[in-house]
PDB file of C-alpha atoms in Angstrom:
ATOM      1  CA  MET T 100       0.000   0.000   0.000  1.00 52.00           C
ATOM      2  CA  GLU T 101       1.392   3.355  -1.016  1.00 64.00           C
ATOM      3  CA  TRP T 102       1.904   6.067   1.605  1.00 66.00           C
ATOM      4  CA  SER T 103      -0.512   8.307  -0.273  1.00 68.00           C
ATOM      5  CA  ASN T 104      -3.249   5.685   0.154  1.00 74.00           C
ATOM      6  CA  VAL T 105      -2.424   5.376   3.842  1.00 75.00           C
ATOM      7  CA  GLY T 106      -2.700   9.126   4.202  1.00 79.00           C
ATOM      8  CA  LEU T 107      -6.082   9.158   2.443  1.00 83.00           C
ATOM      9  CA  MET T 108      -7.326   6.352   4.677  1.00 82.00           C
ATOM     10  CA  LEU T 109      -6.251   8.186   7.837  1.00 87.00           C
ATOM     11  CA  LEU T 110      -7.835  11.362   6.557  1.00 90.00           C
ATOM     12  CA  SER T 111     -11.075   9.499   5.863  1.00 89.00           C
ATOM     13  CA  VAL T 112     -11.095   7.992   9.367  1.00 90.00           C
ATOM     14  CA  ALA T 113     -10.443  11.405  10.939  1.00 93.00           C
ATOM     15  CA  ALA T 114     -13.246  12.932   8.854  1.00 94.00           C
ATOM     16  CA  SER T 115     -15.633  10.155   9.935  1.00 93.00           C
ATOM     17  CA  PHE T 116     -14.743  10.720  13.587  1.00 96.00           C
ATOM     18  CA  PHE T 117     -15.346  14.462  13.428  1.00 95.00           C
ATOM     19  CA  PHE T 118     -18.542  14.023  11.409  1.00 96.00           C
ATOM     20  CA  LEU T 119     -19.992  11.605  13.963  1.00 96.00           C
ATOM     21  CA  THR T 120     -18.895  13.876  16.803  1.00 96.00           C
ATOM     22  CA  LEU T 121     -20.599  16.882  15.204  1.00 97.00           C
ATOM     23  CA  VAL T 122     -23.799  14.888  14.646  1.00 95.00           C
ATOM     24  CA  PHE T 123     -24.162  13.020  17.938  1.00 96.00           C
ATOM     25  CA  TRP T 124     -22.386  15.094  20.588  1.00 96.00           C
ATOM     26  CA  PRO T 125     -24.847  18.028  20.290  1.00 96.00           C
ATOM     27  CA  MET T 126     -27.736  15.536  20.517  1.00 96.00           C
ATOM     28  CA  GLU T 127     -26.227  14.043  23.668  1.00 97.00           C
ATOM     29  CA  LEU T 128     -25.916  17.515  25.166  1.00 96.00           C
ATOM     30  CA  ALA T 129     -29.454  18.584  24.215  1.00 95.00           C
ATOM     31  CA  PHE T 130     -31.283  15.325  25.056  1.00 95.00           C
ATOM     32  CA  PRO T 131     -29.072  13.405  27.505  1.00 96.00           C
ATOM     33  CA  ALA T 132     -30.257  10.014  28.693  1.00 95.00           C
ATOM     34  CA  LYS T 133     -27.801  10.231  31.592  1.00 94.00           C
ATOM     35  CA  ARG T 134     -27.109  13.801  32.583  1.00 92.00           C
ATOM     36  CA  GLY T 135     -23.625  14.937  33.461  1.00 92.00           C
ATOM     37  CA  GLN T 136     -21.781  12.303  31.428  1.00 94.00           C
ATOM     38  CA  ARG T 137     -18.558  13.840  30.170  1.00 94.00           C
ATOM     39  CA  PHE T 138     -17.238  13.587  26.623  1.00 95.00           C
ATOM     40  CA  PHE T 139     -13.998  12.036  27.892  1.00 96.00           C
ATOM     41  CA  ARG T 140     -15.737   9.605  30.229  1.00 95.00           C
ATOM     42  CA  PRO T 141     -14.037   6.457  31.638  1.00 94.00           C
ATOM     43  CA  ASP T 142     -12.853   3.967  28.987  1.00 95.00           C
ATOM     44  CA  TRP T 143     -13.094   6.643  26.268  1.00 96.00           C
ATOM     45  CA  TRP T 144      -9.626   5.798  24.979  1.00 96.00           C
ATOM     46  CA  THR T 145     -10.419   2.084  24.853  1.00 96.00           C
ATOM     47  CA  ASP T 146     -13.500   2.783  22.766  1.00 97.00           C
ATOM     48  CA  LEU T 147     -11.459   5.072  20.525  1.00 97.00           C
ATOM     49  CA  CYS T 148      -9.173   2.081  19.851  1.00 96.00           C
ATOM     50  CA  PHE T 149     -12.241   0.038  18.890  1.00 96.00           C
ATOM     51  CA  PHE T 150     -13.328   2.873  16.585  1.00 96.00           C
ATOM     52  CA  LEU T 151      -9.940   3.004  14.878  1.00 94.00           C
ATOM     53  CA  GLY T 152      -9.775  -0.784  14.620  1.00 92.00           C
ATOM     54  CA  GLN T 153     -13.149  -0.938  12.913  1.00 90.00           C
ATOM     55  CA  TYR T 154     -12.494   1.855  10.438  1.00 89.00           C
ATOM     56  CA  LEU T 155      -8.888   0.938   9.630  1.00 88.00           C
ATOM     57  CA  LEU T 156      -9.073  -2.868   9.639  1.00 85.00           C
ATOM     58  CA  TRP T 157     -12.214  -4.807  10.440  1.00 80.00           C
ATOM     59  CA  SER T 158     -14.813  -3.037   8.284  1.00 76.00           C
ATOM     60  CA  GLY T 159     -12.783  -3.794   5.165  1.00 75.00           C
ATOM     61  CA  LEU T 160     -12.524  -7.450   6.213  1.00 77.00           C
ATOM     62  CA  VAL T 161     -16.288  -7.658   6.688  1.00 74.00           C
ATOM     63  CA  LEU T 162     -17.012  -6.096   3.285  1.00 73.00           C
ATOM     64  CA  TRP T 163     -14.537  -8.475   1.667  1.00 77.00           C
ATOM     65  CA  GLY T 164     -16.385 -11.381   3.283  1.00 73.00           C
ATOM     66  CA  LEU T 165     -19.719 -10.118   1.972  1.00 71.00           C
ATOM     67  CA  SER T 166     -18.234  -9.774  -1.503  1.00 73.00           C
ATOM     68  CA  TYR T 167     -16.931 -13.355  -1.342  1.00 75.00           C
ATOM     69  CA  VAL T 168     -20.292 -14.745  -0.183  1.00 72.00           C
ATOM     70  CA  ASN T 169     -22.096 -12.731  -2.870  1.00 70.00           C
ATOM     71  CA  GLY T 170     -19.914 -14.264  -5.569  1.00 71.00           C
ATOM     72  CA  TRP T 171     -20.485 -17.778  -4.217  1.00 75.00           C
ATOM     73  CA  ILE T 172     -24.264 -17.338  -3.951  1.00 73.00           C
ATOM     74  CA  THR T 173     -24.419 -15.915  -7.472  1.00 70.00           C
ATOM     75  CA  GLU T 174     -23.119 -19.228  -8.776  1.00 74.00           C
ATOM     76  CA  VAL T 175     -25.502 -21.320  -6.648  1.00 75.00           C
ATOM     77  CA  LEU T 176     -28.832 -19.502  -6.958  1.00 75.00           C
ATOM     78  CA  PRO T 177     -30.811 -19.839 -10.196  1.00 76.00           C
ATOM     79  CA  GLY T 178     -30.530 -16.745 -12.362  1.00 71.00           C
ATOM     80  CA  GLY T 179     -34.297 -16.640 -12.774  1.00 78.00           C
ATOM     81  CA  PHE T 180     -34.827 -16.145  -9.053  1.00 79.00           C
ATOM     82  CA  ARG T 181     -32.656 -13.060  -8.872  1.00 75.00           C
ATOM     83  CA  ALA T 182     -34.173 -11.719 -12.089  1.00 79.00           C
ATOM     84  CA  ALA T 183     -37.662 -12.096 -10.606  1.00 82.00           C
ATOM     85  CA  VAL T 184     -36.613 -10.243  -7.472  1.00 80.00           C
ATOM     86  CA  ALA T 185     -34.993  -7.463  -9.520  1.00 77.00           C
ATOM     87  CA  SER T 186     -38.191  -7.036 -11.555  1.00 82.00           C
ATOM     88  CA  GLN T 187     -40.134  -5.977  -8.456  1.00 81.00           C
ATOM     89  CA  PRO T 188     -40.608  -2.299  -7.561  1.00 85.00           C
ATOM     90  CA  TRP T 189     -37.635  -0.944  -5.626  1.00 79.00           C
ATOM     91  CA  TRP T 190     -39.795  -0.060  -2.602  1.00 82.00           C
ATOM     92  CA  LEU T 191     -41.074  -3.635  -2.353  1.00 85.00           C
ATOM     93  CA  GLN T 192     -37.527  -4.966  -2.519  1.00 82.00           C
ATOM     94  CA  ALA T 193     -36.517  -2.545   0.255  1.00 81.00           C
ATOM     95  CA  ILE T 194     -39.376  -3.732   2.493  1.00 85.00           C
ATOM     96  CA  GLU T 195     -38.483  -7.368   1.852  1.00 86.00           C
ATOM     97  CA  VAL T 196     -34.853  -6.816   2.764  1.00 86.00           C
ATOM     98  CA  ILE T 197     -35.615  -4.848   5.938  1.00 86.00           C
ATOM     99  CA  VAL T 198     -38.223  -7.335   7.196  1.00 89.00           C
ATOM    100  CA  LEU T 199     -36.146 -10.414   6.410  1.00 91.00           C
ATOM    101  CA  SER T 200     -33.037  -8.820   7.922  1.00 91.00           C
ATOM    102  CA  ASP T 201     -34.872  -7.861  11.114  1.00 91.00           C
ATOM    103  CA  VAL T 202     -36.307 -11.366  11.542  1.00 93.00           C
ATOM    104  CA  LEU T 203     -32.928 -13.007  10.955  1.00 93.00           C
ATOM    105  CA  ILE T 204     -30.878 -10.695  13.158  1.00 94.00           C
ATOM    106  CA  TYR T 205     -33.423 -10.824  15.980  1.00 96.00           C
ATOM    107  CA  TRP T 206     -32.957 -14.570  16.407  1.00 96.00           C
ATOM    108  CA  ALA T 207     -29.234 -14.410  15.674  1.00 96.00           C
ATOM    109  CA  HIS T 208     -28.811 -11.694  18.330  1.00 96.00           C
ATOM    110  CA  ARG T 209     -30.954 -13.566  20.832  1.00 96.00           C
ATOM    111  CA  LEU T 210     -28.775 -16.635  20.241  1.00 96.00           C
ATOM    112  CA  GLN T 211     -25.678 -14.563  21.027  1.00 96.00           C
ATOM    113  CA  HIS T 212     -27.087 -13.954  24.499  1.00 96.00           C
ATOM    114  CA  SER T 213     -28.037 -17.581  25.167  1.00 94.00           C
ATOM    115  CA  ASN T 214     -25.169 -19.551  23.637  1.00 94.00           C
ATOM    116  CA  ALA T 215     -21.955 -19.621  25.686  1.00 92.00           C
ATOM    117  CA  PHE T 216     -19.630 -19.714  22.653  1.00 94.00           C
ATOM    118  CA  LEU T 217     -21.277 -16.810  20.836  1.00 95.00           C
ATOM    119  CA  TRP T 218     -21.564 -14.838  24.076  1.00 95.00           C
ATOM    120  CA  ARG T 219     -17.808 -15.202  24.544  1.00 94.00           C
ATOM    121  CA  PHE T 220     -17.335 -12.799  21.611  1.00 96.00           C
ATOM    122  CA  HIS T 221     -20.534 -10.768  21.874  1.00 96.00           C
ATOM    123  CA  SER T 222     -19.921 -10.008  25.562  1.00 95.00           C
ATOM    124  CA  VAL T 223     -17.046  -7.735  24.488  1.00 96.00           C
ATOM    125  CA  HIS T 224     -19.666  -5.341  23.141  1.00 97.00           C
ATOM    126  CA  HIS T 225     -21.539  -5.467  26.453  1.00 97.00           C
ATOM    127  CA  THR T 226     -18.493  -4.669  28.588  1.00 96.00           C
ATOM    128  CA  ALA T 227     -19.092  -0.966  27.914  1.00 96.00           C
ATOM    129  CA  GLU T 228     -20.082   0.630  31.235  1.00 95.00           C
ATOM    130  CA  HIS T 229     -20.808   4.043  29.682  1.00 96.00           C
ATOM    131  CA  LEU T 230     -22.954   4.327  26.562  1.00 97.00           C
ATOM    132  CA  ASP T 231     -22.570   7.022  23.942  1.00 97.00           C
ATOM    133  CA  TRP T 232     -22.024   7.181  20.194  1.00 97.00           C
ATOM    134  CA  LEU T 233     -18.397   6.070  20.527  1.00 97.00           C
ATOM    135  CA  ALA T 234     -19.234   3.018  22.665  1.00 97.00           C
ATOM    136  CA  ALA T 235     -21.225   1.632  19.719  1.00 96.00           C
ATOM    137  CA  HIS T 236     -17.911   0.672  18.105  1.00 95.00           C
ATOM    138  CA  ARG T 237     -16.884  -1.661  20.942  1.00 96.00           C
ATOM    139  CA  GLU T 238     -17.161  -4.981  19.113  1.00 95.00           C
ATOM    140  CA  HIS T 239     -14.930  -7.989  18.682  1.00 95.00           C
ATOM    141  CA  PRO T 240     -14.118  -8.333  14.957  1.00 91.00           C
ATOM    142  CA  LEU T 241     -15.407 -11.928  14.846  1.00 92.00           C
ATOM    143  CA  ASP T 242     -18.648 -10.740  16.422  1.00 94.00           C
ATOM    144  CA  SER T 243     -18.870  -8.024  13.752  1.00 90.00           C
ATOM    145  CA  ILE T 244     -18.431 -10.575  10.967  1.00 87.00           C
ATOM    146  CA  TYR T 245     -21.215 -12.706  12.452  1.00 90.00           C
ATOM    147  CA  THR T 246     -23.601  -9.769  12.869  1.00 90.00           C
ATOM    148  CA  VAL T 247     -22.929  -7.861   9.654  1.00 85.00           C
ATOM    149  CA  GLY T 248     -22.833 -11.081   7.635  1.00 84.00           C
ATOM    150  CA  LEU T 249     -26.225 -12.307   8.848  1.00 87.00           C
ATOM    151  CA  ILE T 250     -27.942  -8.933   8.789  1.00 87.00           C
ATOM    152  CA  ASN T 251     -27.013  -8.462   5.127  1.00 83.00           C
ATOM    153  CA  LEU T 252     -27.584 -12.071   4.053  1.00 85.00           C
ATOM    154  CA  PRO T 253     -31.133 -11.395   2.783  1.00 86.00           C
ATOM    155  CA  ALA T 254     -29.845  -8.585   0.556  1.00 83.00           C
ATOM    156  CA  VAL T 255     -27.209 -10.929  -0.856  1.00 80.00           C
ATOM    157  CA  LEU T 256     -29.713 -13.729  -1.434  1.00 81.00           C
ATOM    158  CA  LEU T 257     -32.165 -11.382  -3.151  1.00 80.00           C
ATOM    159  CA  GLY T 258     -29.463 -10.241  -5.540  1.00 77.00           C
ATOM    160  CA  PHE T 259     -28.871  -6.684  -4.413  1.00 77.00           C
ATOM    161  CA  SER T 260     -25.765  -5.109  -5.919  1.00 71.00           C
ATOM    162  CA  LEU T 261     -22.638  -4.730  -3.782  1.00 68.00           C
ATOM    163  CA  GLU T 262     -23.122  -0.959  -3.964  1.00 72.00           C
ATOM    164  CA  SER T 263     -26.631  -1.280  -2.509  1.00 75.00           C
ATOM    165  CA  ILE T 264     -25.381  -3.649   0.184  1.00 76.00           C
ATOM    166  CA  ALA T 265     -22.614  -1.196   1.076  1.00 75.00           C
ATOM    167  CA  LEU T 266     -25.256   1.518   1.500  1.00 79.00           C
ATOM    168  CA  LEU T 267     -27.253  -0.803   3.762  1.00 80.00           C
ATOM    169  CA  VAL T 268     -24.131  -1.443   5.850  1.00 79.00           C
ATOM    170  CA  VAL T 269     -23.589   2.308   6.230  1.00 85.00           C
ATOM    171  CA  PHE T 270     -27.239   2.936   7.130  1.00 87.00           C
ATOM    172  CA  ARG T 271     -27.346   0.192   9.757  1.00 86.00           C
ATOM    173  CA  GLY T 272     -24.009   1.392  11.094  1.00 88.00           C
ATOM    174  CA  ILE T 273     -25.355   4.912  11.623  1.00 93.00           C
ATOM    175  CA  TRP T 274     -28.477   3.474  13.230  1.00 93.00           C
ATOM    176  CA  ALA T 275     -26.354   1.363  15.590  1.00 93.00           C
ATOM    177  CA  ILE T 276     -24.409   4.467  16.619  1.00 96.00           C
ATOM    178  CA  TYR T 277     -27.649   6.343  17.253  1.00 96.00           C
ATOM    179  CA  ILE T 278     -29.237   3.706  19.503  1.00 96.00           C
ATOM    180  CA  HIS T 279     -26.057   3.517  21.614  1.00 96.00           C
ATOM    181  CA  SER T 280     -25.812   7.286  21.994  1.00 97.00           C
ATOM    182  CA  ASN T 281     -26.448   8.975  25.341  1.00 97.00           C
ATOM    183  CA  VAL T 282     -29.737  10.318  24.004  1.00 96.00           C
ATOM    184  CA  ARG T 283     -33.396  10.069  25.000  1.00 94.00           C
ATOM    185  CA  LEU T 284     -35.663  11.771  22.491  1.00 91.00           C
ATOM    186  CA  PRO T 285     -39.306  12.481  23.372  1.00 87.00           C
ATOM    187  CA  ILE T 286     -40.879  10.373  20.599  1.00 89.00           C
ATOM    188  CA  GLY T 287     -43.440   8.611  22.815  1.00 86.00           C
ATOM    189  CA  PRO T 288     -45.278   5.573  21.370  1.00 86.00           C
ATOM    190  CA  LEU T 289     -43.341   5.842  18.096  1.00 89.00           C
ATOM    191  CA  ARG T 290     -40.461   4.011  19.800  1.00 88.00           C
ATOM    192  CA  VAL T 291     -42.457   0.775  19.492  1.00 88.00           C
ATOM    193  CA  LEU T 292     -42.396   1.116  15.709  1.00 88.00           C
ATOM    194  CA  ILE T 293     -39.024   2.678  14.883  1.00 88.00           C
ATOM    195  CA  GLY T 294     -36.942   1.996  17.990  1.00 88.00           C
ATOM    196  CA  ALA T 295     -35.009   4.385  20.208  1.00 93.00           C
ATOM    197  CA  PRO T 296     -31.785   4.585  22.255  1.00 95.00           C
ATOM    198  CA  GLU T 297     -33.620   3.928  25.538  1.00 93.00           C
ATOM    199  CA  LEU T 298     -34.653   0.493  24.253  1.00 94.00           C
ATOM    200  CA  HIS T 299     -31.096  -0.468  23.462  1.00 95.00           C
ATOM    201  CA  HIS T 300     -29.839   1.036  26.716  1.00 96.00           C
ATOM    202  CA  TRP T 301     -31.987  -1.491  28.573  1.00 95.00           C
ATOM    203  CA  HIS T 302     -30.550  -4.200  26.333  1.00 96.00           C
ATOM    204  CA  HIS T 303     -27.149  -3.194  27.770  1.00 96.00           C
ATOM    205  CA  ALA T 304     -28.281  -3.579  31.387  1.00 94.00           C
ATOM    206  CA  LYS T 305     -26.192  -6.083  33.356  1.00 91.00           C
ATOM    207  CA  ASP T 306     -28.907  -8.717  33.069  1.00 89.00           C
ATOM    208  CA  ARG T 307     -27.965 -10.292  29.772  1.00 87.00           C
ATOM    209  CA  ARG T 308     -31.575 -11.413  29.317  1.00 89.00           C
ATOM    210  CA  ALA T 309     -32.921  -7.860  29.565  1.00 90.00           C
ATOM    211  CA  GLY T 310     -34.477  -8.170  26.074  1.00 93.00           C
ATOM    212  CA  ASN T 311     -34.730  -5.730  23.137  1.00 96.00           C
ATOM    213  CA  TYR T 312     -32.830  -7.867  20.615  1.00 96.00           C
ATOM    214  CA  ALA T 313     -34.320  -6.299  17.481  1.00 93.00           C
ATOM    215  CA  ASN T 314     -32.146  -4.240  15.173  1.00 87.00           C
ATOM    216  CA  ILE T 315     -34.279  -1.457  13.671  1.00 87.00           C
ATOM    217  CA  SER T 316     -37.949  -1.941  14.491  1.00 90.00           C
ATOM    218  CA  PRO T 317     -38.797  -3.350  17.959  1.00 94.00           C
ATOM    219  CA  LEU T 318     -41.831  -5.192  16.546  1.00 93.00           C
ATOM    220  CA  MET T 319     -39.994  -8.513  16.777  1.00 93.00           C
ATOM    221  CA  ASP T 320     -39.459  -7.934  20.506  1.00 96.00           C
ATOM    222  CA  VAL T 321     -43.121  -7.023  20.932  1.00 95.00           C
ATOM    223  CA  LEU T 322     -44.178 -10.142  19.024  1.00 94.00           C
ATOM    224  CA  PHE T 323     -41.990 -12.545  21.005  1.00 95.00           C
ATOM    225  CA  GLY T 324     -42.330 -10.955  24.427  1.00 94.00           C
ATOM    226  CA  THR T 325     -38.829  -9.490  24.801  1.00 96.00           C
ATOM    227  CA  TYR T 326     -39.748  -5.809  24.565  1.00 95.00           C
ATOM    228  CA  THR T 327     -38.970  -3.685  27.615  1.00 93.00           C
ATOM    229  CA  CYS T 328     -38.771   0.068  28.132  1.00 90.00           C
ATOM    230  CA  PRO T 329     -39.054   1.475  31.676  1.00 91.00           C
ATOM    231  CA  ASP T 330     -39.315   5.241  31.984  1.00 88.00           C
ATOM    232  CA  HIS T 331     -35.797   5.535  33.409  1.00 91.00           C
ATOM    233  CA  GLU T 332     -32.272   4.500  32.531  1.00 93.00           C
ATOM    234  CA  PRO T 333     -30.692   1.300  33.938  1.00 93.00           C
ATOM    235  CA  GLU T 334     -28.656   1.871  37.083  1.00 90.00           C
ATOM    236  CA  SER T 335     -25.540   0.533  35.380  1.00 92.00           C
ATOM    237  CA  PHE T 336     -24.299  -1.026  32.160  1.00 95.00           C
ATOM    238  CA  GLY T 337     -21.796  -3.809  31.546  1.00 94.00           C
ATOM    239  CA  ILE T 338     -21.518  -7.517  32.295  1.00 94.00           C
ATOM    240  CA  GLU T 339     -21.317  -9.419  35.555  1.00 88.00           C
ATOM    241  CA  GLU T 340     -18.321 -11.602  34.697  1.00 86.00           C
ATOM    242  CA  PRO T 341     -14.791 -10.135  34.868  1.00 87.00           C
ATOM    243  CA  SER T 342     -13.386  -8.666  31.663  1.00 88.00           C
ATOM    244  CA  PRO T 343     -10.145  -7.043  30.441  1.00 90.00           C
ATOM    245  CA  SER T 344      -9.710  -3.294  30.500  1.00 87.00           C
ATOM    246  CA  SER T 345      -7.478  -2.875  27.430  1.00 92.00           C
ATOM    247  CA  TYR T 346      -8.275  -3.049  23.716  1.00 94.00           C
ATOM    248  CA  LEU T 347      -5.872  -5.925  23.072  1.00 94.00           C
ATOM    249  CA  GLY T 348      -7.207  -7.734  26.127  1.00 93.00           C
ATOM    250  CA  HIS T 349     -10.736  -7.556  24.733  1.00 95.00           C
ATOM    251  CA  LEU T 350      -9.538  -8.927  21.394  1.00 94.00           C
ATOM    252  CA  LEU T 351      -7.549 -11.805  22.903  1.00 94.00           C
ATOM    253  CA  MET T 352      -9.672 -12.946  25.861  1.00 92.00           C
ATOM    254  CA  PRO T 353     -12.444 -14.643  23.801  1.00 92.00           C
ATOM    255  CA  LEU T 354      -9.779 -16.605  21.893  1.00 92.00           C
ATOM    256  CA  LEU T 355      -8.190 -18.103  25.007  1.00 88.00           C
ATOM    257  CA  PRO T 356      -8.867 -21.706  26.076  1.00 81.00           C
ATOM    258  CA  LYS T 357     -11.240 -22.100  29.002  1.00 69.00           C
ATOM    259  CA  SER T 358      -8.405 -23.115  31.317  1.00 65.00           C
ATOM    260  CA  TRP T 359      -6.588 -19.847  30.572  1.00 66.00           C
ATOM    261  CA  GLN T 360      -9.782 -17.884  31.084  1.00 61.00           C
ATOM    262  CA  THR T 361     -10.125 -19.566  34.466  1.00 52.00           C
ATOM    263  CA  THR T 362      -6.735 -18.266  35.533  1.00 56.00           C
ATOM    264  CA  ALA T 363      -7.515 -14.801  34.186  1.00 54.00           C
ATOM    265  CA  ALA T 364     -10.827 -14.716  36.058  1.00 48.00           C
ATOM    266  CA  ILE T 365      -9.163 -15.654  39.358  1.00 46.00           C
ATOM    267  CA  VAL T 366      -6.342 -13.146  38.940  1.00 50.00           C
ATOM    268  CA  SER T 367      -8.797 -10.359  38.142  1.00 46.00           C
ATOM    269  CA  GLU T 368     -10.445 -10.862  41.572  1.00 42.00           C
ATOM    270  CA  PRO T 369     -14.140 -10.378  40.790  1.00 43.00           C
ATOM    271  CA  PRO T 370     -16.484  -9.050  43.493  1.00 45.00           C
ATOM    272  CA  ALA T 371     -17.331 -11.239  46.471  1.00 42.00           C
ATOM    273  CA  THR T 372     -20.761 -12.852  46.722  1.00 41.00           C
ATOM    274  CA  GLU T 373     -22.438 -15.575  48.742  1.00 41.00           C
ATOM    275  CA  SER T 374     -22.833 -18.068  45.912  1.00 39.00           C
ATOM    276  CA  GLY T 375     -20.109 -20.441  47.122  1.00 36.00           C
ATOM    277  CA  SER T 376     -18.274 -20.892  43.835  1.00 34.00           C
ATOM    278  CA  ILE T 377     -16.332 -19.298  41.002  1.00 32.00           C
ATOM    279  CA  LEU T 378     -17.918 -19.584  37.584  1.00 34.00           C
ATOM    280  CA  VAL T 379     -15.618 -19.383  34.597  1.00 33.00           C
ATOM    281  CA  GLY T 380     -15.628 -20.323  30.941  1.00 33.00           C
ATOM    282  CA  GLY T 381     -19.428 -20.417  30.953  1.00 35.00           C
ATOM    283  CA  PHE T 382     -22.293 -18.456  32.403  1.00 36.00           C
ATOM    284  CA  ASP T 383     -24.555 -19.899  35.072  1.00 36.00           C
ATOM    285  CA  ASP T 384     -27.938 -18.516  34.108  1.00 37.00           C
ATOM    286  CA  GLY T 385     -29.734 -21.647  35.270  1.00 36.00           C
ATOM    287  CA  THR T 386     -31.222 -22.555  31.892  1.00 34.00           C
ATOM    288  CA  LEU T 387     -29.380 -21.948  28.652  1.00 36.00           C
ATOM    289  CA  ASP T 388     -25.717 -22.027  29.598  1.00 37.00           C
ATOM    290  CA  ALA T 389     -24.077 -24.863  31.430  1.00 35.00           C
ATOM    291  CA  GLY T 390     -21.340 -22.848  33.074  1.00 34.00           C
ATOM    292  CA  PHE T 391     -18.038 -24.182  34.299  1.00 32.00           C
ATOM    293  CA  GLU T 392     -17.889 -24.248  38.105  1.00 34.00           C
ATOM    294  CA  LEU T 393     -14.699 -24.102  40.107  1.00 33.00           C
ATOM    295  CA  HIS T 394     -15.208 -24.571  43.849  1.00 32.00           C
ATOM    296  CA  THR T 395     -12.664 -23.063  46.191  1.00 32.00           C
ATOM    297  CA  ASP T 396     -12.065 -22.965  49.939  1.00 36.00           C
ATOM    298  CA  LEU T 397     -11.337 -19.533  51.340  1.00 31.00           C
ATOM    299  CA  ALA T 398      -9.611 -18.487  54.517  1.00 33.00           C
ATOM    300  CA  ALA T 399     -11.602 -17.473  57.563  1.00 33.00           C
ATOM    301  CA  ASN T 400     -10.428 -13.863  57.341  1.00 37.00           C
ATOM    302  CA  LEU T 401     -12.475 -13.512  54.147  1.00 33.00           C
ATOM    303  CA  ASP T 402     -15.611 -14.252  56.185  1.00 38.00           C
ATOM    304  CA  GLU T 403     -16.308 -17.349  54.056  1.00 38.00           C
ATOM    305  CA  ARG T 404     -17.113 -15.213  51.013  1.00 37.00           C
ATOM    306  CA  GLN T 405     -16.410 -16.499  47.517  1.00 36.00           C
ATOM    307  CA  LEU T 406     -15.125 -14.801  44.420  1.00 35.00           C
ATOM    308  CA  ALA T 407     -17.744 -14.938  41.685  1.00 39.00           C
ATOM    309  CA  GLY T 408     -16.859 -14.611  37.992  1.00 39.00           C
ATOM    310  CA  ALA T 409     -20.392 -14.610  36.563  1.00 38.00           C
ATOM    311  CA  LYS T 410     -23.899 -15.499  37.524  1.00 38.00           C
TER     312      LYS T 410
END
């Protein structure tokens, strides 16, 4: 890659950062969901690293993957099917893509919260303890490939051009930034139809089964009983299990074997509870995840409390 191309890429990333700041920071000041949250809040630099990683590296990898899948599907699907889809009015095609994408990503996202392996990567996104437009970029690259790949699969299957798919990726990216922003707009009942940041804020509550798995319209959550929207913000965001604090730590932790994660969880000294065990490598939610339980005897001067990794 020539230095001129590198310079243009860095300039493009800087322009994107300032554009998003100019769009969302005034909204966060005018309609704050949590008042008093500073621009340079805790973990701001970590989320900036996620932003740079996405724009400089991972987004290109995701688009390359979509291009590869599109080429493969083109050879497999009958030409007549794509021609029939293309002959429909553009507005009907748009509705089909949005509805199919929302149905697919709803169940794919819900699976991320119930399956221990998928949660290993998706939990990186939920480690954010302060939500704003920048925190939206906190994603493990493998989690991004899973999400962006599935959410755009209907457009690929229906034969949309790569240019149209790229526009869909940009649109959904902007929407994702909006629903993570520290904003609460007074749109009332419309939030049930078009969604709103407060819905996704409750999705980021520490209870990983808090609901609101839909991407754009919350109608899927309403239909399947996972819609929730109290009239206040959650007390706190994040996850209950211990997690790294650095960008590289977030990238590497999900890739470690369970035995290594066990050691990392013990070293990180999670908060004491009265559960009587340390849970590592899995998540003991009582139903969907098996969890990996490590019992330990503690000294009397700890008042028989145990270190808990996750509930």
